[in-house]
Amino acid sequence: MASDPSDRSSPAGSGPGCPDAAGSGPGCPAPPPPELFGWEFASDPYPAYAWLREHAPVRWTELPSGVEAWLVTRYEDARQALADQRLSKNPQHHGERGAHGKGKVGIPGERKANLMTHLLNIDPPDHTRLRRLVSRAFTPRRVAEFEPRVRELTDQLIDGFQGRGEADLIHEFAFPLPIYAICDLLGVPPEDQDDFRDWAGMMLRHGSAPRGGVGRAVKKMRGYLGELIHRKRLSLEREPADDLISGLIRASDHGEHLTENEAAAMAFILLFAGFETTVNLIGNGTYALLRHPGQRATFERAVRADDTAWLDTAVEELLRYDGPVEVATWRFATEPLTLGGQRVAAGEPVLVVLAAADRDPAKFAAPEVLDLTRAENQHLGYGHGIHYCLGAPLARLEARTALTALLRRLPDLRLGTDPDELRWRGGLIMRGLRTLPVEFSPNADDAPSTA
């Protein structure tokens, strides 16, 4: 049950005795809190997060949905919260009964589609069991084996627009690449992958989708996954396959106790979590490079030298600087605990703001500066603890491959609109551009595809 809001402590720095009108000095009231979750905030949330880190690092906040939750913005508090097993991922621990069923927390439509039993909603021991099964698809060896296919997809997509001299890199590149990659990994037949692209596109639109559109897309995806699992189970004996869904079926049939609902939910969450994070990583990363010419030039030198190790370091900095996941997925206190000096009651939601933690000056030198050579970079862009993002190695590979191909094949790539004209998708968890118009010299004949 949530505690009385009147018991919340006031922001740090409040109190009498301010020595001047500027509001500086010990005992002064903090400057007024910033407005959260509006369009201006969506375009650049970092000043608001800086205010929260300084004045209210663990703050009780009403979200656009009407749900109230603790926002955690300092690095050390965030790291603690991500690893604290008293903070459950199971929405049943939420003190506001029925909030999940109403779509206020979690993924819209997942409960109605019977897709609850996935890694973002469960705790050990079920989480341990399911993660062990799925992790076999994301070993370093399996990811390395997938690299040629990612390169092939990347070049095919660039082939599609290179001759025009302009493109929207979100819809024509950053979005389809991870969709087709994760479909290949799951074992979705090529003739069905465009359906997945349509459903994923509806989910990506979030608040701008038609009313109920996300829920319908989730329901259609659930129906398809159930049919696909059934077909694969029937065909596995005569046609052995090495895709992820086939692996989940084999595990289930050999005593790992994986139900069809669990298999469908796992396939669903791998698609949902595996595509939008990579869309945003590629889009945000490309945008950051286009806005920082000096860093871009350094990146291009590493591309020409085929310096994979340096490029991997650069991708880590892009993850820290403007990562794809703004806020970690929901957690709920199973018992009273203290976080950043605040008392969190049982049942209260906790949201860890990764974007704020990764620009904490107490952890990172010059955190507002994009520095692709940053070596000490223990960012939280893909989480921490037992819920660390399982698909992070694949997302990193896709981002490095995509950015490398763009700057190699489109050397004069540039923004096709004023930065002030760009719009960011509204939403609580993810941070990404709606569109990214770019221009370049059409030189398809000079840079043939390797596909």
XYZ file of C-alpha atoms in Angstrom:
451
model
C 0.000 0.000 0.000
C 1.404 3.396 -0.960
C 2.376 5.714 1.883
C 0.722 9.080 2.441
C 2.245 11.683 0.049
C 2.196 14.169 2.917
C 4.945 12.093 4.525
C 7.324 12.680 1.608
C 10.381 14.726 2.455
C 10.785 18.033 0.616
C 13.484 18.480 -2.048
C 17.037 18.935 -0.866
C 18.050 22.515 -0.242
C 14.683 23.759 1.040
C 14.497 25.778 4.209
C 14.790 29.285 5.604
C 17.816 31.513 5.606
C 18.476 32.180 1.928
C 21.162 34.907 1.794
C 20.141 36.440 -1.535
C 17.386 36.581 -4.127
C 19.312 34.326 -6.493
C 18.526 31.362 -4.314
C 22.107 30.262 -3.701
C 23.812 29.263 -0.502
C 23.053 26.817 2.303
C 19.489 26.751 3.534
C 18.088 28.266 0.345
C 15.001 26.855 -1.337
C 15.710 24.952 -4.519
C 14.793 26.579 -7.796
C 11.332 25.560 -9.008
C 11.163 22.001 -10.350
C 11.129 21.583 -14.120
C 8.068 20.448 -16.008
C 8.353 16.767 -16.844
C 6.935 14.746 -19.751
C 5.936 17.634 -22.041
C 7.138 18.184 -25.623
C 10.027 20.401 -24.543
C 11.094 17.748 -22.048
C 10.873 15.025 -24.727
C 13.173 17.039 -27.001
C 15.815 17.505 -24.310
C 15.178 15.920 -20.893
C 18.730 16.365 -19.650
C 18.362 19.805 -17.971
C 15.378 18.476 -16.011
C 17.329 15.395 -15.009
C 20.231 17.573 -13.847
C 17.773 19.445 -11.593
C 16.431 16.191 -10.179
C 19.911 14.783 -9.529
C 20.860 17.897 -7.573
C 17.645 18.698 -5.719
C 15.450 15.590 -5.595
C 17.430 12.514 -6.665
C 14.671 10.125 -5.548
C 11.410 11.956 -6.202
C 7.760 10.928 -5.917
C 6.226 11.949 -9.247
C 2.878 11.708 -10.996
C 3.306 10.258 -14.486
C 1.197 11.157 -17.545
C -0.845 7.968 -16.989
C -1.849 9.180 -13.525
C 0.249 6.513 -11.799
C 2.663 7.828 -9.157
C 6.174 6.430 -8.823
C 9.620 7.164 -7.454
C 12.052 8.527 -10.072
C 15.692 7.624 -9.331
C 18.240 9.840 -11.100
C 21.676 9.542 -9.436
C 24.089 6.877 -10.655
C 24.810 5.175 -7.332
C 21.132 5.086 -6.336
C 20.239 3.788 -9.801
C 22.809 1.005 -9.671
C 21.588 0.013 -6.214
C 17.953 -0.075 -7.321
C 18.655 -2.118 -10.454
C 20.300 -4.857 -8.382
C 18.001 -4.767 -5.320
C 15.911 -7.951 -5.299
C 13.403 -6.300 -2.949
C 12.318 -4.399 -6.052
C 10.245 -6.930 -7.962
C 9.534 -6.917 -11.687
C 6.147 -8.569 -11.152
C 3.261 -6.058 -11.527
C 1.252 -8.055 -8.987
C 3.314 -6.322 -6.314
C 2.040 -2.894 -7.400
C 0.046 -1.226 -4.641
C -2.387 0.265 -7.200
C -4.510 -2.740 -8.011
C -5.562 -3.048 -11.622
C -3.049 -0.513 -12.976
C -1.388 -3.098 -15.197
C -4.665 -4.352 -16.630
C -5.552 -0.781 -17.558
C -2.289 -0.397 -19.478
C -0.823 2.107 -17.008
C 2.278 0.021 -16.348
C 4.019 -2.557 -18.515
C 3.478 -3.121 -22.234
C 0.015 -2.189 -23.533
C -2.074 -5.215 -24.356
C 0.263 -7.844 -22.931
C -2.155 -9.042 -20.240
C -5.129 -9.395 -22.598
C -2.923 -11.237 -25.087
C -1.726 -13.659 -22.379
C 1.897 -12.553 -22.778
C 2.763 -11.816 -19.155
C 5.296 -14.570 -18.463
C 8.373 -12.921 -19.948
C 11.667 -11.723 -18.484
C 10.508 -8.148 -17.832
C 7.649 -9.297 -15.567
C 9.055 -12.123 -13.477
C 11.542 -12.703 -10.658
C 13.735 -15.656 -9.654
C 13.432 -18.609 -9.746
C 11.250 -18.406 -12.897
C 13.381 -15.585 -14.260
C 16.542 -17.651 -13.754
C 15.051 -20.637 -15.562
C 13.744 -18.700 -18.570
C 16.826 -16.523 -18.927
C 19.044 -19.604 -18.950
C 17.047 -21.047 -21.840
C 17.080 -17.898 -23.963
C 20.666 -16.888 -23.194
C 21.911 -19.738 -25.408
C 20.943 -17.638 -28.432
C 23.066 -14.672 -27.311
C 26.424 -16.241 -26.534
C 29.439 -14.445 -28.037
C 29.807 -17.294 -30.529
C 26.191 -17.117 -31.715
C 26.296 -13.341 -32.031
C 29.557 -13.493 -34.002
C 28.006 -16.085 -36.328
C 25.130 -13.684 -36.979
C 27.382 -10.790 -38.036
C 27.481 -11.615 -41.784
C 23.672 -11.606 -41.890
C 23.548 -8.218 -40.156
C 26.020 -6.831 -42.703
C 23.944 -8.242 -45.537
C 20.745 -6.661 -44.198
C 22.512 -3.341 -43.645
C 23.809 -3.169 -47.200
C 20.462 -4.213 -48.670
C 18.710 -1.383 -46.838
C 21.276 1.210 -47.933
C 20.957 -0.067 -51.511
C 17.278 0.798 -51.325
C 17.811 4.532 -50.884
C 21.418 5.291 -51.821
C 20.579 6.311 -55.368
C 18.019 8.940 -54.245
C 20.374 11.200 -52.329
C 17.960 11.459 -49.399
C 16.268 9.182 -46.884
C 14.520 8.985 -43.538
C 17.027 6.936 -41.605
C 14.524 5.903 -38.949
C 11.857 4.373 -41.183
C 14.118 3.205 -44.010
C 17.108 1.969 -42.024
C 17.156 2.003 -38.214
C 13.659 0.477 -37.935
C 13.710 -2.373 -40.498
C 17.247 -3.567 -39.687
C 16.567 -4.917 -36.173
C 13.094 -6.142 -37.153
C 14.447 -8.387 -39.907
C 17.425 -9.408 -37.756
C 15.321 -10.493 -34.780
C 12.839 -12.252 -37.078
C 15.732 -14.254 -38.554
C 16.971 -15.062 -35.058
C 13.522 -16.211 -33.897
C 12.917 -18.246 -37.047
C 10.061 -16.231 -38.555
C 9.785 -17.264 -42.241
C 10.773 -14.498 -44.706
C 7.268 -14.380 -46.196
C 5.831 -13.440 -42.770
C 8.399 -10.839 -41.731
C 6.607 -7.872 -43.290
C 3.626 -8.641 -41.030
C 5.954 -8.418 -38.061
C 7.267 -5.127 -39.409
C 3.709 -3.730 -39.552
C 2.866 -4.875 -36.017
C 6.143 -3.569 -34.645
C 5.579 -0.252 -36.419
C 2.259 0.147 -34.624
C 3.944 -0.561 -31.287
C 6.721 1.900 -32.085
C 4.189 4.700 -32.622
C 2.940 4.444 -29.018
C 0.863 7.529 -28.233
C 0.469 8.530 -31.894
C -1.074 5.183 -32.870
C -4.843 4.917 -33.404
C -6.775 4.262 -30.203
C -6.363 0.606 -29.301
C -3.928 0.064 -32.165
C -1.049 -1.126 -29.984
C -3.276 -3.632 -28.190
C -4.557 -4.997 -31.515
C -1.014 -5.319 -32.845
C 0.056 -7.213 -29.714
C -2.960 -9.525 -30.021
C -2.207 -10.276 -33.683
C 1.427 -10.937 -32.853
C 0.398 -13.311 -30.052
C -1.903 -15.233 -32.372
C 0.794 -15.565 -34.995
C 3.435 -16.699 -32.480
C 1.105 -19.389 -31.144
C 0.554 -20.729 -34.666
C 4.271 -20.557 -35.475
C 5.220 -22.459 -32.319
C 2.664 -25.124 -33.167
C 3.946 -25.473 -36.756
C 7.568 -25.666 -35.668
C 6.811 -28.283 -33.056
C 5.180 -30.475 -35.716
C 8.059 -30.060 -38.177
C 11.077 -30.295 -35.857
C 11.439 -34.081 -36.091
C 11.716 -34.100 -39.880
C 13.263 -30.611 -40.313
C 15.694 -29.772 -37.478
C 16.181 -26.017 -37.120
C 18.622 -23.851 -35.187
C 16.461 -20.763 -34.639
C 15.501 -19.465 -31.191
C 11.849 -20.554 -31.210
C 12.886 -24.094 -32.195
C 15.398 -24.034 -29.347
C 12.691 -23.042 -26.875
C 10.457 -25.855 -28.134
C 13.248 -28.426 -27.811
C 13.971 -27.239 -24.268
C 10.308 -27.584 -23.383
C 10.099 -31.055 -24.878
C 13.173 -32.169 -22.905
C 11.880 -31.356 -19.462
C 12.669 -27.665 -18.988
C 8.973 -27.052 -18.270
C 8.477 -24.249 -20.759
C 4.792 -23.808 -21.524
C 3.487 -22.602 -24.883
C 2.450 -19.322 -23.233
C 5.973 -18.898 -21.851
C 7.501 -19.627 -25.260
C 5.172 -17.139 -26.979
C 5.797 -14.509 -24.298
C 9.565 -14.970 -24.592
C 9.476 -14.640 -28.368
C 7.275 -11.560 -28.023
C 9.484 -9.754 -25.525
C 12.631 -10.522 -27.512
C 11.005 -8.867 -30.495
C 9.553 -5.962 -28.530
C 12.670 -5.246 -26.451
C 15.080 -6.236 -29.189
C 13.897 -3.976 -31.969
C 12.994 -0.611 -30.436
C 16.165 -0.344 -28.376
C 18.236 -0.909 -31.510
C 16.114 1.502 -33.581
C 16.868 4.193 -31.012
C 20.521 3.285 -30.616
C 21.129 3.584 -34.363
C 18.977 6.712 -34.722
C 20.297 8.524 -31.648
C 23.850 7.462 -32.430
C 23.697 8.703 -36.028
C 22.162 11.989 -34.901
C 24.879 12.476 -32.267
C 27.618 11.910 -34.843
C 26.014 14.338 -37.297
C 25.827 16.995 -34.562
C 29.457 16.525 -33.451
C 31.713 16.851 -36.526
C 34.970 16.336 -34.616
C 33.764 13.088 -33.049
C 32.370 11.964 -36.390
C 35.731 12.543 -38.085
C 37.419 10.383 -35.455
C 34.775 7.694 -35.971
C 35.330 7.774 -39.746
C 39.079 7.325 -39.309
C 38.406 4.214 -37.232
C 36.032 2.945 -39.956
C 38.714 3.373 -42.623
C 41.253 1.607 -40.397
C 38.752 -1.165 -39.588
C 39.539 -0.595 -35.895
C 36.773 -2.740 -34.427
C 37.959 -2.365 -30.833
C 37.847 1.444 -31.052
C 34.433 1.344 -32.733
C 33.127 -0.816 -29.889
C 34.352 1.816 -27.415
C 32.605 4.511 -29.442
C 29.302 2.615 -29.378
C 29.536 2.429 -25.574
C 29.852 6.214 -25.405
C 26.865 6.665 -27.714
C 24.915 4.392 -25.360
C 25.895 6.551 -22.397
C 25.463 9.936 -24.038
C 21.935 9.507 -25.431
C 20.987 5.891 -24.995
C 17.924 4.126 -26.402
C 16.325 3.333 -23.019
C 15.546 6.480 -21.059
C 13.923 4.804 -18.065
C 14.332 1.198 -16.950
C 11.174 -0.899 -16.901
C 8.945 -0.966 -13.837
C 9.966 -2.231 -10.413
C 7.747 -2.584 -7.327
C 8.861 -2.652 -3.700
C 7.976 -5.940 -2.007
C 8.842 -4.522 1.420
C 9.767 -1.134 2.880
C 13.245 0.022 1.926
C 15.387 3.159 1.806
C 16.672 4.497 -1.497
C 18.686 7.685 -1.797
C 17.549 8.747 1.669
C 13.861 8.295 0.837
C 11.618 5.715 2.455
C 9.937 3.559 -0.192
C 6.836 1.721 1.029
C 5.831 -1.785 -0.010
C 3.819 -1.701 -3.235
C 5.247 1.576 -4.499
C 6.661 1.667 -8.061
C 10.282 2.634 -8.667
C 11.508 3.888 -12.046
C 15.268 4.123 -12.568
C 16.098 6.937 -14.994
C 19.059 5.519 -16.906
C 19.450 8.691 -18.988
C 19.911 10.760 -15.835
C 22.250 8.287 -14.129
C 24.478 8.113 -17.203
C 25.084 11.862 -17.083
C 25.806 12.022 -13.366
C 28.930 14.164 -12.832
C 29.629 12.217 -9.650
C 30.364 9.196 -11.870
C 31.441 10.561 -15.280
C 33.910 13.337 -16.055
C 32.330 16.023 -18.259
C 29.150 13.938 -18.658
C 27.487 16.405 -21.053
C 30.362 15.988 -23.532
C 30.308 13.291 -26.215
C 33.750 11.683 -26.043
C 34.052 8.568 -28.196
C 37.445 7.775 -26.645
C 35.977 7.585 -23.119
C 37.608 4.522 -21.565
C 36.098 4.424 -18.055
C 32.488 4.028 -19.099
C 30.459 1.830 -16.773
C 27.184 3.229 -18.052
C 23.790 1.727 -17.220
C 22.404 1.986 -20.743
C 21.371 -1.668 -20.802
C 20.727 -2.002 -17.097
C 22.568 -3.808 -14.314
C 22.111 -6.927 -12.218
C 20.096 -10.032 -13.074
C 17.842 -8.084 -15.460
C 20.735 -6.762 -17.567
C 19.564 -6.714 -21.187
C 20.001 -10.187 -22.637
C 20.183 -8.951 -26.235
C 22.761 -6.219 -25.590
C 25.565 -8.001 -27.522
C 23.360 -8.272 -30.616
C 22.216 -4.641 -30.327
C 25.830 -3.490 -30.065
C 26.749 -5.517 -33.130
C 23.838 -4.093 -35.117
C 24.665 -0.527 -34.087
C 28.367 -0.818 -34.895
C 27.616 -2.458 -38.247
C 24.933 0.078 -39.151
C 26.953 3.174 -38.238
C 30.056 1.820 -39.962
C 28.139 1.093 -43.174
C 26.427 4.503 -43.203
C 29.648 6.483 -42.888
C 31.569 4.212 -45.269
C 28.985 4.202 -48.031
C 27.575 7.723 -47.544
C 30.679 9.762 -46.699
C 28.946 13.160 -47.045
C 25.917 12.157 -44.961
C 24.272 15.233 -43.438
C 21.048 16.272 -41.734
C 18.221 17.027 -44.156
C 16.380 19.409 -41.818
C 17.014 21.904 -39.060
C 17.589 20.083 -35.736
C 14.806 22.165 -34.169
C 12.359 20.569 -36.602
C 13.055 17.039 -35.370
C 10.553 15.445 -32.991
C 11.132 12.762 -30.401
C 8.674 10.008 -29.628
C 6.808 10.605 -26.419
C 6.887 7.726 -23.990
C 8.132 6.764 -20.576
C 10.667 4.006 -21.260
C 12.309 4.570 -24.660
C 13.980 7.641 -26.124
C 14.192 7.968 -29.892
C 13.547 10.199 -32.883
C 10.302 9.961 -34.851
C 12.167 10.674 -38.090
C 15.731 11.447 -39.132
C 15.804 13.062 -42.613
C 19.265 12.998 -44.174
C 20.862 13.959 -47.469
C 23.952 12.679 -49.292
C 25.418 12.393 -52.765
C 23.766 9.581 -54.730
C 26.784 7.447 -55.588
C 25.439 3.889 -55.650
C 27.782 2.916 -58.493
C 30.817 3.975 -56.474
C 29.951 1.848 -53.461
C 28.440 -1.435 -54.590
C 26.544 -3.554 -52.135
C 28.169 -6.595 -50.597
C 24.805 -8.319 -50.382
